Short mmCIF file of C-alpha atoms in Angstrom, two decimals:
data_model
loop_
_atom_site.label_atom_id
_atom_site.label_comp_id
_atom_site.label_asym_id
_atom_site.label_seq_id
_atom_site.Cartn_x
_atom_site.Cartn_y
_atom_site.Cartn_z
CA MET N 1 -94.14 -136.02 156.87
CA SER N 2 -94.48 -133.23 154.88
CA GLN N 3 -96.31 -133.01 151.68
CA GLN N 4 -96.28 -130.39 148.87
CA VAL N 5 -99.80 -129.42 147.18
CA PHE N 6 -99.93 -127.33 143.91
CA ILE N 7 -103.01 -125.13 144.09
CA THR N 8 -103.91 -124.15 140.66
CA GLY N 9 -106.64 -120.90 139.86
CA ALA N 10 -105.59 -120.59 143.35
CA ALA N 11 -106.72 -116.93 143.83
CA GLY N 12 -110.45 -117.24 143.02
CA LEU N 13 -113.50 -117.95 145.06
CA VAL N 14 -112.51 -121.54 145.90
CA GLY N 15 -109.02 -121.65 146.38
CA GLN N 16 -109.33 -118.21 149.29
CA ASN N 17 -111.59 -120.30 151.31
CA LEU N 18 -109.43 -123.51 150.95
CA ILE N 19 -106.22 -122.36 151.59
CA PRO N 20 -107.23 -120.89 155.23
CA VAL N 21 -108.64 -125.07 155.62
CA LEU N 22 -105.63 -126.50 154.52
CA LYS N 23 -103.07 -124.35 156.87
CA ARG N 24 -104.80 -126.43 159.31
CA ASN N 25 -102.25 -129.37 158.24
CA PRO N 26 -99.07 -128.03 159.70
CA ASP N 27 -97.67 -130.74 157.64
CA LEU N 28 -98.91 -129.34 154.41
CA LYS N 29 -96.56 -127.07 152.18
CA ILE N 30 -99.12 -125.27 150.06
CA VAL N 31 -97.78 -124.22 146.66
CA ALA N 32 -100.92 -121.19 145.21
CA ALA N 33 -100.73 -120.46 141.64
CA ASP N 34 -103.27 -117.88 140.04
CA LYS N 35 -102.64 -115.82 136.62
CA HIS N 36 -105.11 -112.33 137.85
CA PRO N 37 -102.54 -110.58 139.09
CA THR N 38 -104.76 -108.18 141.31
CA ASN N 39 -106.45 -111.54 142.95
CA THR N 40 -103.00 -113.04 143.76
CA ALA N 41 -101.27 -110.17 144.75
CA LYS N 42 -104.45 -110.27 147.54
CA LEU N 43 -103.91 -113.76 148.02
CA ALA N 44 -100.09 -113.29 149.17
CA GLU N 45 -101.67 -110.53 151.20
CA LEU N 46 -103.50 -112.52 153.28
CA HIS N 47 -101.44 -115.64 153.61
CA PRO N 48 -97.68 -114.72 153.95
CA ASP N 49 -96.40 -118.48 155.06
CA ILE N 50 -97.36 -119.70 151.66
CA GLU N 51 -95.45 -119.69 148.54
CA VAL N 52 -97.76 -118.06 145.74
CA ILE N 53 -96.83 -117.64 141.92
CA GLN N 54 -98.17 -115.30 139.60
CA ALA N 55 -98.27 -117.32 136.33
CA ASP N 56 -100.88 -117.82 132.89
CA LEU N 57 -100.99 -121.51 133.41
CA ALA N 58 -101.95 -121.68 129.54
CA GLU N 59 -98.12 -120.52 128.37
CA PRO N 60 -95.19 -122.82 129.28
CA GLY N 61 -93.47 -121.68 132.33
CA ASP N 62 -91.54 -122.13 135.57
CA TRP N 63 -94.30 -122.89 136.98
CA GLN N 64 -94.31 -126.46 135.31
CA ALA N 65 -91.41 -127.32 137.37
CA ARG N 66 -92.92 -126.32 141.01
CA LEU N 67 -95.70 -128.22 139.72
CA ALA N 68 -94.06 -131.30 138.76
CA ASP N 69 -91.83 -131.20 141.58
CA SER N 70 -95.81 -131.59 143.82
CA ASP N 71 -96.82 -134.57 146.24
CA MET N 72 -100.09 -133.49 145.08
CA ALA N 73 -102.64 -131.03 142.98
CA VAL N 74 -105.87 -129.40 143.54
CA PHE N 75 -106.94 -128.06 139.63
CA LEU N 76 -108.93 -124.53 140.27
CA HIS N 77 -108.32 -123.18 137.54
CA ALA N 78 -111.18 -122.21 135.01
CA GLN N 79 -112.85 -120.02 132.67
CA ILE N 80 -116.31 -118.88 134.14
CA GLY N 81 -117.51 -116.14 131.80
CA GLY N 82 -117.48 -114.05 128.78
CA LEU N 83 -117.81 -113.87 125.33
CA ASP N 84 -114.92 -115.39 123.82
CA GLU N 85 -114.84 -118.67 123.40
CA ALA N 86 -111.37 -119.24 122.89
CA GLU N 87 -110.96 -117.91 126.43
CA PHE N 88 -112.40 -120.46 127.99
CA ILE N 89 -111.10 -123.44 125.53
CA ARG N 90 -107.74 -121.74 126.89
CA ASN N 91 -108.51 -121.51 129.96
CA ASN N 92 -110.29 -124.48 130.83
CA VAL N 93 -108.46 -127.43 127.91
CA THR N 94 -105.40 -125.71 127.18
CA ALA N 95 -104.05 -125.32 130.43
CA THR N 96 -105.21 -128.30 132.07
CA GLU N 97 -103.58 -130.05 129.37
CA LEU N 98 -100.58 -128.32 130.36
CA CYS N 99 -100.52 -128.89 134.20
CA LEU N 100 -101.19 -132.39 133.20
CA SER N 101 -98.21 -132.95 130.95
CA ALA N 102 -95.58 -130.80 134.22
CA MET N 103 -97.55 -133.68 136.39
CA GLU N 104 -97.18 -136.90 134.99
CA SER N 105 -93.34 -136.07 134.19
CA GLY N 106 -92.96 -135.15 137.47
CA LYS N 107 -93.71 -136.33 141.17
CA THR N 108 -97.12 -135.90 141.36
CA ARG N 109 -99.24 -138.68 142.41
CA TYR N 110 -102.85 -137.64 143.57
CA LEU N 111 -104.99 -134.99 141.78
CA VAL N 112 -107.87 -133.40 142.96
CA HIS N 113 -109.98 -131.51 139.63
CA ILE N 114 -113.01 -129.53 140.76
CA SER N 115 -115.12 -129.73 137.49
CA SER N 116 -118.46 -128.16 137.44
CA SER N 117 -122.49 -129.31 137.90
CA VAL N 118 -123.06 -128.34 134.37
CA VAL N 119 -121.66 -131.65 132.63
CA ASN N 120 -124.53 -132.87 133.85
CA SER N 121 -126.62 -130.17 132.69
CA MET N 122 -129.18 -129.92 129.60
CA ALA N 123 -127.21 -126.08 128.89
CA ASP N 124 -125.16 -125.34 125.92
CA ASP N 125 -122.94 -123.04 126.38
CA PHE N 126 -119.14 -122.53 126.20
CA TYR N 127 -118.55 -122.86 129.67
CA THR N 128 -120.30 -126.36 129.91
CA ARG N 129 -118.57 -127.08 126.77
CA SER N 130 -114.82 -126.40 128.51
CA LYS N 131 -115.84 -128.04 131.33
CA THR N 132 -116.88 -131.25 130.21
CA ALA N 133 -114.04 -131.17 127.64
CA GLN N 134 -111.92 -130.55 130.38
CA GLU N 135 -112.99 -132.74 132.69
CA ALA N 136 -112.39 -135.32 129.75
CA VAL N 137 -108.84 -134.77 129.50
CA VAL N 138 -108.13 -135.49 133.04
CA ALA N 139 -110.34 -139.03 133.16
CA LYS N 140 -107.48 -140.01 130.54
CA THR N 141 -104.89 -139.14 133.17
CA ASP N 142 -103.30 -142.33 134.94
CA ILE N 143 -102.63 -140.48 138.45
CA PRO N 144 -104.98 -141.08 140.37
CA HIS N 145 -107.29 -138.51 140.63
CA ILE N 146 -110.85 -137.75 142.37
CA ILE N 147 -113.13 -135.56 140.16
CA LEU N 148 -116.30 -133.48 142.06
CA ARG N 149 -118.42 -131.57 140.90
CA PRO N 150 -120.20 -129.07 142.74
CA THR N 151 -123.11 -126.84 141.90
CA LEU N 152 -123.90 -122.89 142.25
CA MET N 153 -121.10 -122.08 144.79
CA PHE N 154 -121.17 -119.23 146.97
CA GLY N 155 -119.00 -118.00 150.18
CA TRP N 156 -115.90 -115.18 151.34
CA PHE N 157 -114.58 -113.70 147.90
CA ASP N 158 -117.93 -114.43 145.81
CA ARG N 159 -118.21 -111.71 143.70
CA LYS N 160 -119.84 -113.23 140.54
CA HIS N 161 -122.48 -115.92 141.98
CA LEU N 162 -124.50 -113.97 145.65
CA GLY N 163 -121.53 -111.25 145.94
CA TRP N 164 -122.62 -109.61 143.06
CA LEU N 165 -126.37 -110.45 143.38
CA LYS N 166 -125.80 -109.25 147.25
CA ARG N 167 -123.98 -105.84 146.31
CA PHE N 168 -126.62 -104.74 143.22
CA MET N 169 -129.19 -105.41 145.76
CA GLU N 170 -127.57 -103.18 148.44
CA ARG N 171 -126.61 -100.64 145.58
CA MET N 172 -129.89 -100.31 143.69
CA PRO N 173 -133.45 -99.50 145.07
CA VAL N 174 -135.11 -102.33 142.66
CA PHE N 175 -133.83 -105.89 142.69
CA PRO N 176 -135.45 -106.96 139.41
CA ILE N 177 -136.24 -111.49 139.08
CA PRO N 178 -136.29 -112.46 135.20
CA GLY N 179 -140.25 -113.94 134.76
CA ASP N 180 -141.79 -115.45 138.23
CA GLY N 181 -138.49 -116.35 140.14
CA LYS N 182 -139.21 -119.92 140.67
CA TYR N 183 -135.83 -121.75 138.99
CA LEU N 184 -134.87 -124.51 141.46
CA ARG N 185 -131.05 -123.69 142.89
CA GLN N 186 -128.99 -125.75 144.89
CA PRO N 187 -126.56 -124.12 145.85
CA LEU N 188 -123.49 -124.98 147.66
CA TYR N 189 -121.70 -123.05 150.29
CA ALA N 190 -117.40 -123.01 149.43
CA GLY N 191 -116.34 -123.63 153.18
CA ASP N 192 -118.38 -126.78 153.24
CA PHE N 193 -116.78 -127.70 149.19
CA SER N 194 -113.18 -126.78 150.77
CA ALA N 195 -113.56 -128.89 153.36
CA ILE N 196 -114.62 -131.74 151.19
CA ILE N 197 -111.45 -131.19 148.93
CA ALA N 198 -108.87 -131.26 152.34
CA SER N 199 -110.74 -134.54 153.23
CA SER N 200 -110.32 -135.66 149.10
CA ILE N 201 -106.18 -134.91 149.84
CA ALA N 202 -106.15 -135.96 153.08
CA SER N 203 -107.74 -139.62 152.48
CA GLN N 204 -107.21 -139.41 148.50
CA LYS N 205 -109.95 -140.49 147.43
CA THR N 206 -110.97 -141.61 143.61
CA GLY N 207 -113.52 -141.46 141.49
CA ALA N 208 -116.17 -138.31 140.19
CA PHE N 209 -119.10 -137.51 142.63
CA ASN N 210 -122.06 -134.82 142.30
CA ILE N 211 -121.11 -132.34 145.23
CA SER N 212 -124.54 -130.71 145.14
CA GLY N 213 -125.91 -127.53 148.13
CA GLN N 214 -128.35 -130.03 150.26
CA GLU N 215 -130.82 -127.48 150.33
CA THR N 216 -132.67 -127.03 147.54
CA VAL N 217 -134.55 -123.46 146.91
CA ASP N 218 -135.92 -121.83 144.17
CA TYR N 219 -134.64 -118.35 143.05
CA ILE N 220 -136.51 -116.01 144.06
CA ASP N 221 -136.52 -117.63 147.80
CA LEU N 222 -132.52 -117.12 147.64
CA ILE N 223 -132.93 -113.57 146.32
CA ARG N 224 -134.90 -112.97 149.65
CA ALA N 225 -132.84 -114.86 152.04
CA ILE N 226 -129.58 -112.68 150.74
CA LYS N 227 -131.93 -109.67 151.71
CA ARG N 228 -132.83 -110.35 154.49
CA VAL N 229 -129.34 -111.72 156.07
CA THR N 230 -127.87 -108.37 154.75
CA GLY N 231 -130.73 -105.85 155.44
CA ALA N 232 -130.59 -104.66 151.99
CA GLY N 233 -133.40 -102.33 151.28
CA ALA N 234 -134.21 -102.99 147.33
CA LEU N 235 -137.91 -103.93 146.42
CA ILE N 236 -137.54 -107.13 144.71
CA LEU N 237 -139.61 -106.80 141.40
CA LYS N 238 -140.36 -109.52 138.73
CA ILE N 239 -140.04 -108.64 134.98
CA PRO N 240 -141.04 -110.37 132.45
CA TYR N 241 -137.79 -112.80 130.69
CA GLY N 242 -137.82 -111.70 127.49
CA VAL N 243 -137.25 -107.72 128.81
CA PHE N 244 -134.63 -109.13 131.43
CA TRP N 245 -132.91 -111.01 128.24
CA LEU N 246 -132.88 -107.57 126.17
CA LEU N 247 -131.55 -105.62 129.03
CA LEU N 248 -128.28 -107.60 129.67
CA LYS N 249 -127.69 -108.07 125.88
CA THR N 250 -128.01 -104.13 125.56
CA TYR N 251 -125.12 -103.83 129.01
CA ALA N 252 -122.93 -107.02 127.28
CA LEU N 253 -123.07 -103.83 124.03
CA PHE N 254 -120.67 -101.81 126.26
CA SER N 255 -118.57 -103.67 128.45
CA LYS N 256 -116.28 -106.54 127.60
CA ASN N 257 -117.15 -108.27 130.96
CA PRO N 258 -120.63 -108.07 132.13
CA PRO N 259 -121.08 -110.03 135.31
CA PHE N 260 -124.61 -111.56 134.11
CA THR N 261 -124.63 -112.53 130.75
CA THR N 262 -127.80 -113.54 128.66
CA SER N 263 -125.55 -117.63 128.20
CA GLN N 264 -125.77 -116.76 131.58
CA LEU N 265 -129.57 -116.00 131.96
CA GLU N 266 -130.22 -118.97 130.05
CA ALA N 267 -128.48 -121.30 132.37
CA LEU N 268 -130.45 -119.92 135.50
CA VAL N 269 -133.89 -120.96 134.08
CA THR N 270 -132.74 -124.14 132.33
CA PRO N 271 -135.04 -126.69 134.83
CA ASP N 272 -131.71 -129.15 135.80
CA VAL N 273 -132.14 -130.51 138.88
CA PHE N 274 -128.58 -132.62 140.26
CA GLU N 275 -128.07 -135.30 142.12
CA VAL N 276 -127.73 -135.46 145.78
CA ILE N 277 -124.99 -137.71 147.29
CA ASP N 278 -124.75 -138.06 151.03
CA TRP N 279 -121.21 -136.15 150.57
CA PRO N 280 -121.32 -135.45 154.78
CA THR N 281 -120.93 -139.15 155.23
CA LEU N 282 -118.36 -140.08 152.31
CA PHE N 283 -116.19 -136.93 153.08
CA ASN N 284 -116.91 -136.72 156.91
CA VAL N 285 -118.31 -133.19 156.45
CA PRO N 286 -120.88 -131.56 158.67
CA ALA N 287 -123.46 -129.34 155.33
CA THR N 288 -123.92 -126.20 156.88
CA THR N 289 -127.33 -125.00 156.83
CA LEU N 290 -128.28 -121.73 154.19
CA GLU N 291 -128.84 -120.23 156.69
CA ASP N 292 -125.94 -120.33 158.53
CA ALA N 293 -124.06 -120.41 155.68
CA LEU N 294 -125.34 -116.76 154.43
CA THR N 295 -124.93 -115.42 157.45
CA GLU N 296 -121.06 -116.72 157.07
CA THR N 297 -120.74 -115.51 154.26
CA PHE N 298 -121.30 -112.15 154.58
CA LEU N 299 -121.17 -111.08 157.44
CA ASP N 300 -117.71 -112.83 158.44
CA PRO N 301 -115.67 -110.14 160.39
CA THR N 302 -112.24 -110.70 158.82
CA TYR N 303 -113.28 -111.98 155.20
CA SER N 304 -117.13 -110.62 153.97
CA LYS N 305 -115.43 -107.15 153.06
CA VAL N 306 -112.42 -108.38 150.62
CA GLU N 307 -113.55 -108.81 147.25
CA LEU N 308 -111.97 -110.09 144.25
CA ASP N 309 -111.26 -108.61 141.52
CA PHE N 310 -112.20 -109.52 137.08
#
């Protein structure tokens, strides 16, 4: 029997990776909503066979009726970067409250909420606080739901994370590393995470799960792996942390939306190690090796060259 799934923040990194996976199920009707005009148009162009809605979910609108009429929902909407705390509250908390209100008054009976590993982090920034508040809002709903907390993600359409690092490496002769670069990372491949979401929809599993990359790697070794896979020629150069911080602070004075902020740098060096569960068994999703995932991300002939706007 056909079911309808409503995906919020569908034109972002995870949504663009998730939709090709969900389309493999012919019994699933996809309604994809996002507020970003350029990325939403790109999503509609890539997937003319699904319903795409451009809407700001922090404001009431016709989109609420489409959500209320859906059998399931996937919450991907998130403010990740920026310098204004109000934007994080608006897009992570207020939008979630409006979405849940529409669902609770309609027929939606299952929710996949994408939280973040930062709710278990020692970091204290706008993103961490707003994602923690967002998860608390979701936890109160009576709608059966699963909460997934991914670590740093990368994959097709990645502009803010490893994708930005890769482009910087290709365009600049020197790639600066703050400090010694030995900051443990647990990168998660968006292709694997999309398969976990699809598995959750199929099984309607409930509970909260920390979804970390199965391989740990120091930040500097991750940068070396990207350089190796892409063939970029930049020289990897370590510079003092304080100098790196000042460079970012200076750049932010001239950019309203810097790709990398001092808060994100502080989060980078925070010594967090997140729980690694056996999600390949729990969700029946084989883990892609880091090397293979980087190759698929940066060398895929169809999607690797498609970039999102932020």
